[in-house]
Amino acid sequence: MRKRSILIVDDEDNVLHTLRMVFENEGYEVATASSCHRALEILDDGRSFDAVLTDLNMETEDIGLEVARAAGKRKPKPAVVICTGFATMENSRESLDLAVDYMAHKPVELSALISALNRLISRHRDLRGRR
Amino acid sequence: MKPTTVPGPPQMALVVHPDLGVVSALQSALAQKGFTAIIARDLPTALLAITQHYLEIAVVASHLQENGDGWPLAGVLHLVFPRAYVAVIDRVEPDILTLQAAINYGVREIYQQSTPAQDLVSSILATFEKSSPGARPTVQ
């Protein structure tokens, strides 16, 4: 079976580095972007990901929602996960409206995040396989 | 030529709420919009309904026997019927943690219990019909 792939977007190098190690250790093929701008470029390149995991506050407040929006329009749609230390009513509401698949509040419990991503990716692949 | 609606199987909805008044009002509002609504007032009945019907809409109270036990049921409905519109009825206005629960359980919308049944169903159908344009097939 094809390796699971994930695009991780966060403007903090240490977070990006840690998450890359964690997900590579889980057997994922990992791409990273340290800004919303770079993430959108990667998504526009047409490369396909099983999941996109993004921070919210990067170049500006809540700009990670743009990554979630762009990822949600991709076909096939990847699992879209938001990981934030600054959840508000507004960004949570918008995440729900964008049909984000999972929202984690920092500090993130890694085992819960990995488990959620594994479940979401298996489900997305299963649904695609049934069509 | 004008498209003609093809009659298909009835569209099914599930309403799970411990309050008989709420389930009756929602059942009636859904029936007026052409849905067959199955009602359940507890978890075992809801699980039985899940095994016996193909659901397109599910409306679940966040509180069935105890506070918050409706959320995992909403999550199960999302897993079993991935294209269904799953909504949760809560007693209070949503806060950040409630919105997070909705996202993580695959719930599409949270409604307050005070929302009139007709308004709630109209709101659900507005989104449901937008996201399921093929729900009622047509022929040219």
GROMACS .gro file of C-alpha atoms in nm:
model
  271
    1MET     CA    1   0.000   0.000   0.000
    2ARG     CA    2   0.113   0.355  -0.081
    3LYS     CA    3   0.283   0.539   0.204
    4ARG     CA    4   0.061   0.789   0.387
    5SER     CA    5   0.161   1.146   0.303
    6ILE     CA    6   0.119   1.464   0.505
    7LEU     CA    7   0.186   1.834   0.456
    8ILE     CA    8   0.271   2.002   0.788
    9VAL     CA    9   0.243   2.381   0.805
   10ASP     CA   10   0.378   2.578   1.102
   11ASP     CA   11   0.590   2.893   1.130
   12GLU     CA   12   0.780   2.764   1.435
   13ASP     CA   13   1.084   2.567   1.324
   14ASN     CA   14   1.101   2.353   1.637
   15VAL     CA   15   0.733   2.251   1.601
   16LEU     CA   16   0.782   2.173   1.233
   17HIS     CA   17   1.098   1.971   1.306
   18THR     CA   18   0.934   1.776   1.591
   19LEU     CA   19   0.620   1.696   1.394
   20ARG     CA   20   0.829   1.590   1.093
   21MET     CA   21   1.024   1.346   1.313
   22VAL     CA   22   0.708   1.215   1.479
   23PHE     CA   23   0.523   1.151   1.154
   24GLU     CA   24   0.826   1.009   0.970
   25ASN     CA   25   0.865   0.774   1.262
   26GLU     CA   26   0.500   0.673   1.207
   27GLY     CA   27   0.583   0.585   0.846
   28TYR     CA   28   0.449   0.899   0.680
   29GLU     CA   29   0.603   1.074   0.382
   30VAL     CA   30   0.632   1.429   0.517
   31ALA     CA   31   0.643   1.766   0.340
   32THR     CA   32   0.672   2.086   0.541
   33ALA     CA   33   0.598   2.455   0.490
   34SER     CA   34   0.686   2.731   0.733
   35SER     CA   35   0.425   2.977   0.605
   36CYS     CA   36   0.077   2.986   0.460
   37HIS     CA   37   0.223   3.130   0.140
   38ARG     CA   38   0.460   2.836   0.095
   39ALA     CA   39   0.187   2.584   0.182
   40LEU     CA   40  -0.042   2.728  -0.084
   41GLU     CA   41   0.241   2.704  -0.339
   42ILE     CA   42   0.293   2.337  -0.253
   43LEU     CA   43  -0.081   2.266  -0.277
   44ASP     CA   44  -0.100   2.455  -0.610
   45ASP     CA   45   0.180   2.238  -0.748
   46GLY     CA   46  -0.077   1.961  -0.770
   47ARG     CA   47   0.100   1.723  -0.536
   48SER     CA   48  -0.147   1.500  -0.358
   49PHE     CA   49  -0.149   1.452   0.022
   50ASP     CA   50  -0.349   1.222   0.244
   51ALA     CA   51  -0.353   1.488   0.515
   52VAL     CA   52  -0.276   1.855   0.570
   53LEU     CA   53  -0.194   1.963   0.925
   54THR     CA   54  -0.177   2.338   0.975
   55ASP     CA   55  -0.118   2.595   1.245
   56LEU     CA   56  -0.353   2.896   1.242
   57ASN     CA   57  -0.145   3.202   1.336
   58MET     CA   58   0.150   3.239   1.099
   59GLU     CA   59   0.212   3.543   0.877
   60THR     CA   60  -0.109   3.687   1.020
   61GLU     CA   61  -0.373   3.578   1.267
   62ASP     CA   62  -0.586   3.282   1.152
   63ILE     CA   63  -0.418   3.266   0.809
   64GLY     CA   64  -0.397   2.889   0.850
   65LEU     CA   65  -0.767   2.887   0.764
   66GLU     CA   66  -0.658   2.973   0.408
   67VAL     CA   67  -0.450   2.654   0.403
   68ALA     CA   68  -0.752   2.460   0.531
   69ARG     CA   69  -0.975   2.621   0.267
   70ALA     CA   70  -0.730   2.542  -0.017
   71ALA     CA   71  -0.677   2.186   0.106
   72GLY     CA   72  -1.053   2.135   0.129
   73LYS     CA   73  -1.088   2.219  -0.242
   74ARG     CA   74  -0.832   1.959  -0.353
   75LYS     CA   75  -0.956   1.646  -0.524
   76PRO     CA   76  -0.919   1.398  -0.370
   77LYS     CA   77  -0.971   1.596  -0.052
   78PRO     CA   78  -0.705   1.531   0.211
   79ALA     CA   79  -0.790   1.503   0.580
   80VAL     CA   80  -0.762   1.860   0.709
   81VAL     CA   81  -0.638   1.910   1.063
   82ILE     CA   82  -0.589   2.237   1.247
   83CYS     CA   83  -0.350   2.257   1.537
   84THR     CA   84  -0.362   2.585   1.729
   85GLY     CA   85  -0.269   2.745   2.056
   86PHE     CA   86  -0.507   3.034   1.989
   87ALA     CA   87  -0.853   2.889   1.940
   88THR     CA   88  -1.125   3.153   1.941
   89MET     CA   89  -1.499   3.140   1.879
   90GLU     CA   90  -1.440   3.297   1.537
   91ASN     CA   91  -1.168   3.064   1.409
   92SER     CA   92  -1.343   2.758   1.559
   93ARG     CA   93  -1.671   2.860   1.394
   94GLU     CA   94  -1.498   2.908   1.059
   95SER     CA   95  -1.320   2.573   1.093
   96LEU     CA   96  -1.659   2.405   1.143
   97ASP     CA   97  -1.801   2.587   0.839
   98LEU     CA   98  -1.501   2.476   0.632
   99ALA     CA   99  -1.568   2.114   0.732
  100VAL     CA  100  -1.223   2.079   0.889
  101ASP     CA  101  -1.184   1.716   0.993
  102TYR     CA  102  -1.009   1.763   1.326
  103MET     CA  103  -0.907   2.049   1.552
  104ALA     CA  104  -0.636   2.007   1.816
  105HIS     CA  105  -0.556   2.266   2.079
  106LYS     CA  106  -0.190   2.316   2.172
  107PRO     CA  107  -0.022   2.178   2.374
  108VAL     CA  108  -0.115   1.879   2.163
  109GLU     CA  109  -0.120   1.526   2.296
  110LEU     CA  110   0.080   1.357   2.019
  111SER     CA  111  -0.073   1.012   2.061
  112ALA     CA  112  -0.423   1.158   2.017
  113LEU     CA  113  -0.312   1.355   1.711
  114ILE     CA  114  -0.147   1.053   1.548
  115SER     CA  115  -0.446   0.835   1.624
  116ALA     CA  116  -0.686   1.093   1.476
  117LEU     CA  117  -0.479   1.129   1.160
  118ASN     CA  118  -0.443   0.754   1.110
  119ARG     CA  119  -0.820   0.713   1.153
  120LEU     CA  120  -0.907   1.001   0.918
  121ILE     CA  121  -0.667   0.887   0.646
  122SER     CA  122  -0.791   0.526   0.660
  123ARG     CA  123  -1.147   0.653   0.636
  124HIS     CA  124  -1.074   0.887   0.344
  125ARG     CA  125  -0.897   0.606   0.156
  126ASP     CA  126  -1.184   0.368   0.233
  127LEU     CA  127  -1.442   0.616   0.103
  128ARG     CA  128  -1.240   0.680  -0.214
  129GLY     CA  129  -1.204   0.305  -0.268
  130ARG     CA  130  -1.581   0.256  -0.250
  131ARG     CA  131  -1.653   0.507  -0.531
  132MET     CA  132  -3.728   1.982  -2.206
  133LYS     CA  133  -3.803   2.054  -1.843
  134PRO     CA  134  -3.627   1.816  -1.599
  135THR     CA  135  -3.862   1.571  -1.433
  136THR     CA  136  -3.814   1.448  -1.080
  137VAL     CA  137  -3.765   1.073  -1.059
  138PRO     CA  138  -3.936   0.925  -0.756
  139GLY     CA  139  -3.674   0.740  -0.550
  140PRO     CA  140  -3.675   0.571  -0.212
  141PRO     CA  141  -3.796   0.795   0.073
  142GLN     CA  142  -3.532   1.020   0.225
  143MET     CA  143  -3.473   0.914   0.582
  144ALA     CA  144  -3.386   1.124   0.884
  145LEU     CA  145  -3.317   1.022   1.244
  146VAL     CA  146  -3.409   1.243   1.539
  147VAL     CA  147  -3.265   1.145   1.876
  148HIS     CA  148  -3.381   1.348   2.172
  149PRO     CA  149  -3.513   1.251   2.517
  150ASP     CA  150  -3.787   1.515   2.505
  151LEU     CA  151  -4.101   1.383   2.333
  152GLY     CA  152  -4.214   1.736   2.246
  153VAL     CA  153  -3.887   1.807   2.062
  154VAL     CA  154  -3.885   1.480   1.865
  155SER     CA  155  -4.250   1.522   1.765
  156ALA     CA  156  -4.198   1.878   1.645
  157LEU     CA  157  -3.889   1.782   1.445
  158GLN     CA  158  -4.057   1.472   1.301
  159SER     CA  159  -4.348   1.682   1.185
  160ALA     CA  160  -4.123   1.956   1.039
  161LEU     CA  161  -3.917   1.696   0.850
  162ALA     CA  162  -4.229   1.520   0.723
  163GLN     CA  163  -4.354   1.850   0.580
  164LYS     CA  164  -4.032   1.867   0.378
  165GLY     CA  165  -4.074   1.515   0.243
  166PHE     CA  166  -3.852   1.324   0.485
  167THR     CA  167  -3.947   1.011   0.672
  168ALA     CA  168  -3.824   1.076   1.024
  169ILE     CA  169  -3.739   0.792   1.260
  170ILE     CA  170  -3.739   0.896   1.621
  171ALA     CA  171  -3.544   0.764   1.918
  172ARG     CA  172  -3.543   0.889   2.274
  173ASP     CA  173  -3.247   0.688   2.398
  174LEU     CA  174  -2.918   0.539   2.279
  175PRO     CA  175  -3.028   0.173   2.230
  176THR     CA  176  -3.322   0.278   2.012
  177ALA     CA  177  -3.096   0.511   1.813
  178LEU     CA  178  -2.843   0.230   1.755
  179LEU     CA  179  -3.121   0.000   1.640
  180ALA     CA  180  -3.240   0.265   1.393
  181ILE     CA  181  -2.885   0.300   1.257
  182THR     CA  182  -2.879  -0.072   1.174
  183GLN     CA  183  -3.217  -0.060   1.002
  184HIS     CA  184  -3.219   0.256   0.791
  185TYR     CA  185  -3.002   0.444   0.544
  186LEU     CA  186  -2.999   0.795   0.687
  187GLU     CA  187  -2.940   1.123   0.508
  188ILE     CA  188  -3.003   1.354   0.800
  189ALA     CA  189  -2.951   1.296   1.173
  190VAL     CA  190  -3.035   1.537   1.453
  191VAL     CA  191  -2.906   1.434   1.795
  192ALA     CA  192  -2.938   1.593   2.138
  193SER     CA  193  -2.602   1.651   2.307
  194HIS     CA  194  -2.762   1.524   2.628
  195LEU     CA  195  -2.941   1.188   2.615
  196GLN     CA  196  -2.906   1.010   2.950
  197GLU     CA  197  -2.620   1.224   3.074
  198ASN     CA  198  -2.439   1.540   2.975
  199GLY     CA  199  -2.247   1.506   2.647
  200ASP     CA  200  -2.340   1.147   2.564
  201GLY     CA  201  -2.504   1.256   2.239
  202TRP     CA  202  -2.169   1.361   2.089
  203PRO     CA  203  -2.021   1.012   2.045
  204LEU     CA  204  -2.352   0.902   1.889
  205ALA     CA  205  -2.319   1.191   1.642
  206GLY     CA  206  -1.965   1.067   1.570
  207VAL     CA  207  -2.092   0.715   1.504
  208LEU     CA  208  -2.359   0.850   1.268
  209HIS     CA  209  -2.089   1.042   1.077
  210LEU     CA  210  -1.878   0.726   1.048
  211VAL     CA  211  -2.164   0.503   0.936
  212PHE     CA  212  -2.325   0.755   0.700
  213PRO     CA  213  -2.034   0.968   0.575
  214ARG     CA  214  -2.251   1.175   0.342
  215ALA     CA  215  -2.527   1.238   0.595
  216TYR     CA  216  -2.587   1.577   0.748
  217VAL     CA  217  -2.537   1.532   1.122
  218ALA     CA  218  -2.651   1.810   1.355
  219VAL     CA  219  -2.645   1.836   1.732
  220ILE     CA  220  -2.898   2.015   1.952
  221ASP     CA  221  -2.746   2.170   2.262
  222ARG     CA  222  -2.912   2.339   2.556
  223VAL     CA  223  -2.679   2.636   2.561
  224GLU     CA  224  -2.495   2.856   2.312
  225PRO     CA  225  -2.181   2.683   2.182
  226ASP     CA  226  -1.843   2.776   2.328
  227ILE     CA  227  -1.497   2.698   2.189
  228LEU     CA  228  -1.490   2.344   2.331
  229THR     CA  229  -1.835   2.267   2.191
  230LEU     CA  230  -1.725   2.384   1.846
  231GLN     CA  231  -1.412   2.167   1.879
  232ALA     CA  232  -1.630   1.867   1.971
  233ALA     CA  233  -1.851   1.934   1.668
  234ILE     CA  234  -1.549   1.942   1.433
  235ASN     CA  235  -1.390   1.631   1.580
  236TYR     CA  236  -1.712   1.428   1.576
  237GLY     CA  237  -1.791   1.527   1.215
  238VAL     CA  238  -2.097   1.731   1.313
  239ARG     CA  239  -2.208   1.986   1.052
  240GLU     CA  240  -2.399   2.227   1.275
  241ILE     CA  241  -2.496   2.291   1.636
  242TYR     CA  242  -2.844   2.423   1.712
  243GLN     CA  243  -2.978   2.557   2.036
  244GLN     CA  244  -3.274   2.376   2.182
  245SER     CA  245  -3.473   2.700   2.174
  246THR     CA  246  -3.458   2.706   1.791
  247PRO     CA  247  -3.808   2.641   1.651
  248ALA     CA  248  -3.832   2.301   1.475
  249GLN     CA  249  -3.938   2.457   1.141
  250ASP     CA  250  -3.639   2.695   1.143
  251LEU     CA  251  -3.400   2.417   1.238
  252VAL     CA  252  -3.521   2.190   0.957
  253SER     CA  253  -3.516   2.475   0.701
  254SER     CA  254  -3.159   2.557   0.800
  255ILE     CA  255  -3.050   2.193   0.772
  256LEU     CA  256  -3.217   2.149   0.434
  257ALA     CA  257  -3.063   2.468   0.296
  258THR     CA  258  -2.716   2.322   0.355
  259PHE     CA  259  -2.812   1.961   0.282
  260GLU     CA  260  -2.956   2.041  -0.061
  261LYS     CA  261  -2.655   2.257  -0.148
  262SER     CA  262  -2.411   1.979  -0.059
  263SER     CA  263  -2.620   1.695  -0.209
  264PRO     CA  264  -2.741   1.824  -0.547
  265GLY     CA  265  -2.792   1.465  -0.660
  266ALA     CA  266  -3.010   1.376  -0.365
  267ARG     CA  267  -3.322   1.390  -0.578
  268PRO     CA  268  -3.221   1.269  -0.924
  269THR     CA  269  -3.374   1.423  -1.236
  270VAL     CA  270  -3.400   1.317  -1.598
  271GLN     CA  271  -3.391   1.554  -1.896
   0.00000   0.00000   0.00000
